[in-house]
Amino acid sequence: MQRLALGLPGFALCLMGAGIGLIARGQPAWFGTDVGPGLMAQLLGNGVMALGALWAVWCMARPRTQQSVGCGDLAATTQHHASGPALLGAVFLFALVLPVLGLVLSAGLASALAAIGAGERHPLALLVTVLGLTGLTAIIGMLFLPPTAPLWPIF
């Protein structure tokens, strides 16, 4: 029973992937030879289910070792209670500032908040993460998105 409980986060992801898949079933994946709106959603749902299943199996299969942590150890004192709200806030911030700042800068702000929420505290690593994801967003936006996509700020 304890091993099954270790796989619960992965099973929850599987359930989310199934929900995405159910929503995507109402949208066509193909329009003749053209890609339809449901293709990406179906692939996303299947991918989330597969990753959730792999995570659940991994968590249930790997042995859990207990490590003693001293009172002066950084791991004992560092806790990230704001991780969930920061990650959700990154998504909310992205949606909120996208119409004004454009896709590239919105992705940069969201990636900064998501990295901080995930526990990144080293300034250089945070800078590399944010600049890398912002640059990747700019490249994808300029190469693959239609010209009507708002990549840059409106001002």
C-alpha positions as YAML, in Angstrom:
chain: A
units: angstrom
residues:
- id: 1
  name: MET
  ca: [0.00, 0.00, 0.00]
- id: 2
  name: GLN
  ca: [2.88, 2.35, 0.78]
- id: 3
  name: ARG
  ca: [4.42, 1.78, -2.68]
- id: 4
  name: LEU
  ca: [1.08, 2.57, -4.29]
- id: 5
  name: ALA
  ca: [0.94, 5.84, -2.35]
- id: 6
  name: LEU
  ca: [4.38, 6.77, -3.73]
- id: 7
  name: GLY
  ca: [2.95, 6.59, -7.25]
- id: 8
  name: LEU
  ca: [-0.03, 8.87, -6.55]
- id: 9
  name: PRO
  ca: [1.47, 12.02, -8.11]
- id: 10
  name: GLY
  ca: [2.16, 10.10, -11.32]
- id: 11
  name: PHE
  ca: [-1.34, 8.64, -11.30]
- id: 12
  name: ALA
  ca: [-2.74, 12.16, -10.84]
- id: 13
  name: LEU
  ca: [-0.82, 13.25, -13.95]
- id: 14
  name: CYS
  ca: [-2.27, 10.27, -15.83]
- id: 15
  name: LEU
  ca: [-5.72, 11.43, -14.82]
- id: 16
  name: MET
  ca: [-4.99, 14.96, -16.04]
- id: 17
  name: GLY
  ca: [-3.72, 13.58, -19.34]
- id: 18
  name: ALA
  ca: [-6.91, 11.55, -19.71]
- id: 19
  name: GLY
  ca: [-8.94, 14.72, -19.10]
- id: 20
  name: ILE
  ca: [-6.97, 16.58, -21.75]
- id: 21
  name: GLY
  ca: [-7.53, 13.65, -24.10]
- id: 22
  name: LEU
  ca: [-11.28, 13.66, -23.47]
- id: 23
  name: ILE
  ca: [-11.49, 17.37, -24.20]
- id: 24
  name: ALA
  ca: [-9.37, 16.92, -27.34]
- id: 25
  name: ARG
  ca: [-11.65, 14.20, -28.71]
- id: 26
  name: GLY
  ca: [-14.20, 16.85, -29.63]
- id: 27
  name: GLN
  ca: [-11.75, 18.59, -31.94]
- id: 28
  name: PRO
  ca: [-10.63, 17.11, -35.26]
- id: 29
  name: ALA
  ca: [-6.96, 16.20, -35.55]
- id: 30
  name: TRP
  ca: [-6.93, 16.50, -39.32]
- id: 31
  name: PHE
  ca: [-8.77, 18.51, -41.98]
- id: 32
  name: GLY
  ca: [-8.06, 16.39, -45.02]
- id: 33
  name: THR
  ca: [-4.29, 16.69, -45.34]
- id: 34
  name: ASP
  ca: [-3.99, 19.72, -43.03]
- id: 35
  name: VAL
  ca: [-3.40, 19.61, -39.30]
- id: 36
  name: GLY
  ca: [-6.51, 20.27, -37.25]
- id: 37
  name: PRO
  ca: [-6.83, 21.95, -33.85]
- id: 38
  name: GLY
  ca: [-7.17, 18.69, -31.96]
- id: 39
  name: LEU
  ca: [-3.88, 17.10, -33.00]
- id: 40
  name: MET
  ca: [-1.66, 18.99, -30.54]
- id: 41
  name: ALA
  ca: [-4.19, 18.55, -27.73]
- id: 42
  name: GLN
  ca: [-4.41, 14.80, -28.38]
- id: 43
  name: LEU
  ca: [-0.63, 14.47, -28.47]
- id: 44
  name: LEU
  ca: [-0.36, 16.53, -25.29]
- id: 45
  name: GLY
  ca: [-2.95, 14.40, -23.50]
- id: 46
  name: ASN
  ca: [-1.23, 11.16, -24.53]
- id: 47
  name: GLY
  ca: [2.16, 12.55, -23.57]
- id: 48
  name: VAL
  ca: [0.98, 13.67, -20.13]
- id: 49
  name: MET
  ca: [-0.59, 10.25, -19.53]
- id: 50
  name: ALA
  ca: [2.62, 8.47, -20.59]
- id: 51
  name: LEU
  ca: [4.87, 10.67, -18.48]
- id: 52
  name: GLY
  ca: [2.54, 10.30, -15.51]
- id: 53
  name: ALA
  ca: [2.59, 6.52, -15.85]
- id: 54
  name: LEU
  ca: [6.39, 6.48, -16.12]
- id: 55
  name: TRP
  ca: [6.68, 8.71, -13.06]
- id: 56
  name: ALA
  ca: [4.32, 6.51, -11.07]
- id: 57
  name: VAL
  ca: [6.23, 3.34, -11.98]
- id: 58
  name: TRP
  ca: [9.55, 5.04, -11.25]
- id: 59
  name: CYS
  ca: [8.42, 6.24, -7.82]
- id: 60
  name: MET
  ca: [7.00, 2.85, -6.87]
- id: 61
  name: ALA
  ca: [10.01, 0.88, -8.16]
- id: 62
  name: ARG
  ca: [12.96, 2.82, -6.81]
- id: 63
  name: PRO
  ca: [14.03, 2.11, -3.26]
- id: 64
  name: ARG
  ca: [13.50, 4.90, -0.78]
- id: 65
  name: THR
  ca: [16.60, 5.45, 1.32]
- id: 66
  name: GLN
  ca: [16.52, 7.41, 4.52]
- id: 67
  name: GLN
  ca: [19.23, 10.01, 4.86]
- id: 68
  name: SER
  ca: [20.05, 11.59, 8.15]
- id: 69
  name: VAL
  ca: [20.15, 15.34, 7.93]
- id: 70
  name: GLY
  ca: [21.94, 17.38, 10.54]
- id: 71
  name: CYS
  ca: [20.45, 20.52, 12.02]
- id: 72
  name: GLY
  ca: [23.10, 22.68, 10.31]
- id: 73
  name: ASP
  ca: [22.53, 21.13, 6.89]
- id: 74
  name: LEU
  ca: [21.02, 23.44, 4.30]
- id: 75
  name: ALA
  ca: [18.63, 20.70, 3.12]
- id: 76
  name: ALA
  ca: [17.09, 20.58, 6.58]
- id: 77
  name: THR
  ca: [16.30, 24.28, 6.70]
- id: 78
  name: THR
  ca: [15.36, 25.03, 3.09]
- id: 79
  name: GLN
  ca: [11.68, 24.57, 2.31]
- id: 80
  name: HIS
  ca: [9.78, 25.88, -0.66]
- id: 81
  name: HIS
  ca: [6.25, 26.41, 0.59]
- id: 82
  name: ALA
  ca: [5.48, 28.84, -2.22]
- id: 83
  name: SER
  ca: [6.40, 26.53, -5.10]
- id: 84
  name: GLY
  ca: [2.84, 25.68, -6.15]
- id: 85
  name: PRO
  ca: [1.51, 29.24, -5.98]
- id: 86
  name: ALA
  ca: [4.60, 30.57, -7.78]
- id: 87
  name: LEU
  ca: [4.21, 28.07, -10.62]
- id: 88
  name: LEU
  ca: [0.50, 28.81, -10.95]
- id: 89
  name: GLY
  ca: [1.30, 32.50, -10.69]
- id: 90
  name: ALA
  ca: [3.73, 32.15, -13.60]
- id: 91
  name: VAL
  ca: [0.92, 30.84, -15.79]
- id: 92
  name: PHE
  ca: [-1.44, 33.59, -14.59]
- id: 93
  name: LEU
  ca: [1.21, 36.29, -15.12]
- id: 94
  name: PHE
  ca: [1.92, 35.00, -18.62]
- id: 95
  name: ALA
  ca: [-1.75, 35.19, -19.60]
- id: 96
  name: LEU
  ca: [-2.18, 38.58, -17.94]
- id: 97
  name: VAL
  ca: [0.76, 40.41, -19.55]
- id: 98
  name: LEU
  ca: [0.76, 38.67, -22.96]
- id: 99
  name: PRO
  ca: [-1.48, 41.24, -24.69]
- id: 100
  name: VAL
  ca: [0.72, 44.13, -23.50]
- id: 101
  name: LEU
  ca: [4.28, 42.74, -23.43]
- id: 102
  name: GLY
  ca: [4.02, 40.23, -26.26]
- id: 103
  name: LEU
  ca: [4.95, 36.57, -26.29]
- id: 104
  name: VAL
  ca: [8.72, 36.91, -25.83]
- id: 105
  name: LEU
  ca: [8.80, 39.15, -22.75]
- id: 106
  name: SER
  ca: [5.78, 37.41, -21.22]
- id: 107
  name: ALA
  ca: [7.56, 34.08, -21.55]
- id: 108
  name: GLY
  ca: [10.64, 35.61, -19.93]
- id: 109
  name: LEU
  ca: [8.70, 36.86, -16.92]
- id: 110
  name: ALA
  ca: [6.81, 33.59, -16.57]
- id: 111
  name: SER
  ca: [10.01, 31.54, -16.83]
- id: 112
  name: ALA
  ca: [11.63, 33.67, -14.11]
- id: 113
  name: LEU
  ca: [8.72, 33.15, -11.74]
- id: 114
  name: ALA
  ca: [8.51, 29.44, -12.59]
- id: 115
  name: ALA
  ca: [12.26, 28.98, -11.99]
- id: 116
  name: ILE
  ca: [12.04, 30.74, -8.64]
- id: 117
  name: GLY
  ca: [8.99, 28.65, -7.76]
- id: 118
  name: ALA
  ca: [10.89, 25.49, -8.69]
- id: 119
  name: GLY
  ca: [13.61, 26.45, -6.21]
- id: 120
  name: GLU
  ca: [16.25, 28.16, -8.33]
- id: 121
  name: ARG
  ca: [17.99, 30.75, -6.16]
- id: 122
  name: HIS
  ca: [21.43, 31.14, -7.75]
- id: 123
  name: PRO
  ca: [21.43, 34.41, -9.75]
- id: 124
  name: LEU
  ca: [23.60, 33.16, -12.63]
- id: 125
  name: ALA
  ca: [21.55, 29.99, -13.11]
- id: 126
  name: LEU
  ca: [18.35, 32.04, -12.96]
- id: 127
  name: LEU
  ca: [19.72, 34.47, -15.57]
- id: 128
  name: VAL
  ca: [20.79, 31.65, -17.91]
- id: 129
  name: THR
  ca: [17.40, 29.97, -17.54]
- id: 130
  name: VAL
  ca: [15.40, 33.12, -18.22]
- id: 131
  name: LEU
  ca: [17.56, 34.32, -21.13]
- id: 132
  name: GLY
  ca: [17.65, 30.85, -22.65]
- id: 133
  name: LEU
  ca: [13.89, 30.38, -22.52]
- id: 134
  name: THR
  ca: [13.24, 33.93, -23.71]
- id: 135
  name: GLY
  ca: [15.61, 33.44, -26.64]
- id: 136
  name: LEU
  ca: [14.03, 30.10, -27.48]
- id: 137
  name: THR
  ca: [10.60, 31.73, -27.44]
- id: 138
  name: ALA
  ca: [11.82, 34.48, -29.78]
- id: 139
  name: ILE
  ca: [13.33, 31.98, -32.21]
- id: 140
  name: ILE
  ca: [10.22, 29.78, -32.26]
- id: 141
  name: GLY
  ca: [7.99, 32.83, -32.58]
- id: 142
  name: MET
  ca: [9.91, 34.32, -35.49]
- id: 143
  name: LEU
  ca: [10.35, 31.04, -37.36]
- id: 144
  name: PHE
  ca: [7.11, 29.15, -36.80]
- id: 145
  name: LEU
  ca: [4.32, 31.49, -35.69]
- id: 146
  name: PRO
  ca: [2.25, 33.52, -38.13]
- id: 147
  name: PRO
  ca: [3.08, 37.22, -38.53]
- id: 148
  name: THR
  ca: [-0.08, 38.13, -36.60]
- id: 149
  name: ALA
  ca: [1.27, 36.58, -33.36]
- id: 150
  name: PRO
  ca: [2.12, 39.37, -30.87]
- id: 151
  name: LEU
  ca: [5.81, 38.68, -30.23]
- id: 152
  name: TRP
  ca: [6.89, 42.10, -28.97]
- id: 153
  name: PRO
  ca: [5.42, 44.81, -26.70]
- id: 154
  name: ILE
  ca: [2.70, 47.04, -28.14]
- id: 155
  name: PHE
  ca: [4.38, 50.26, -26.96]
...
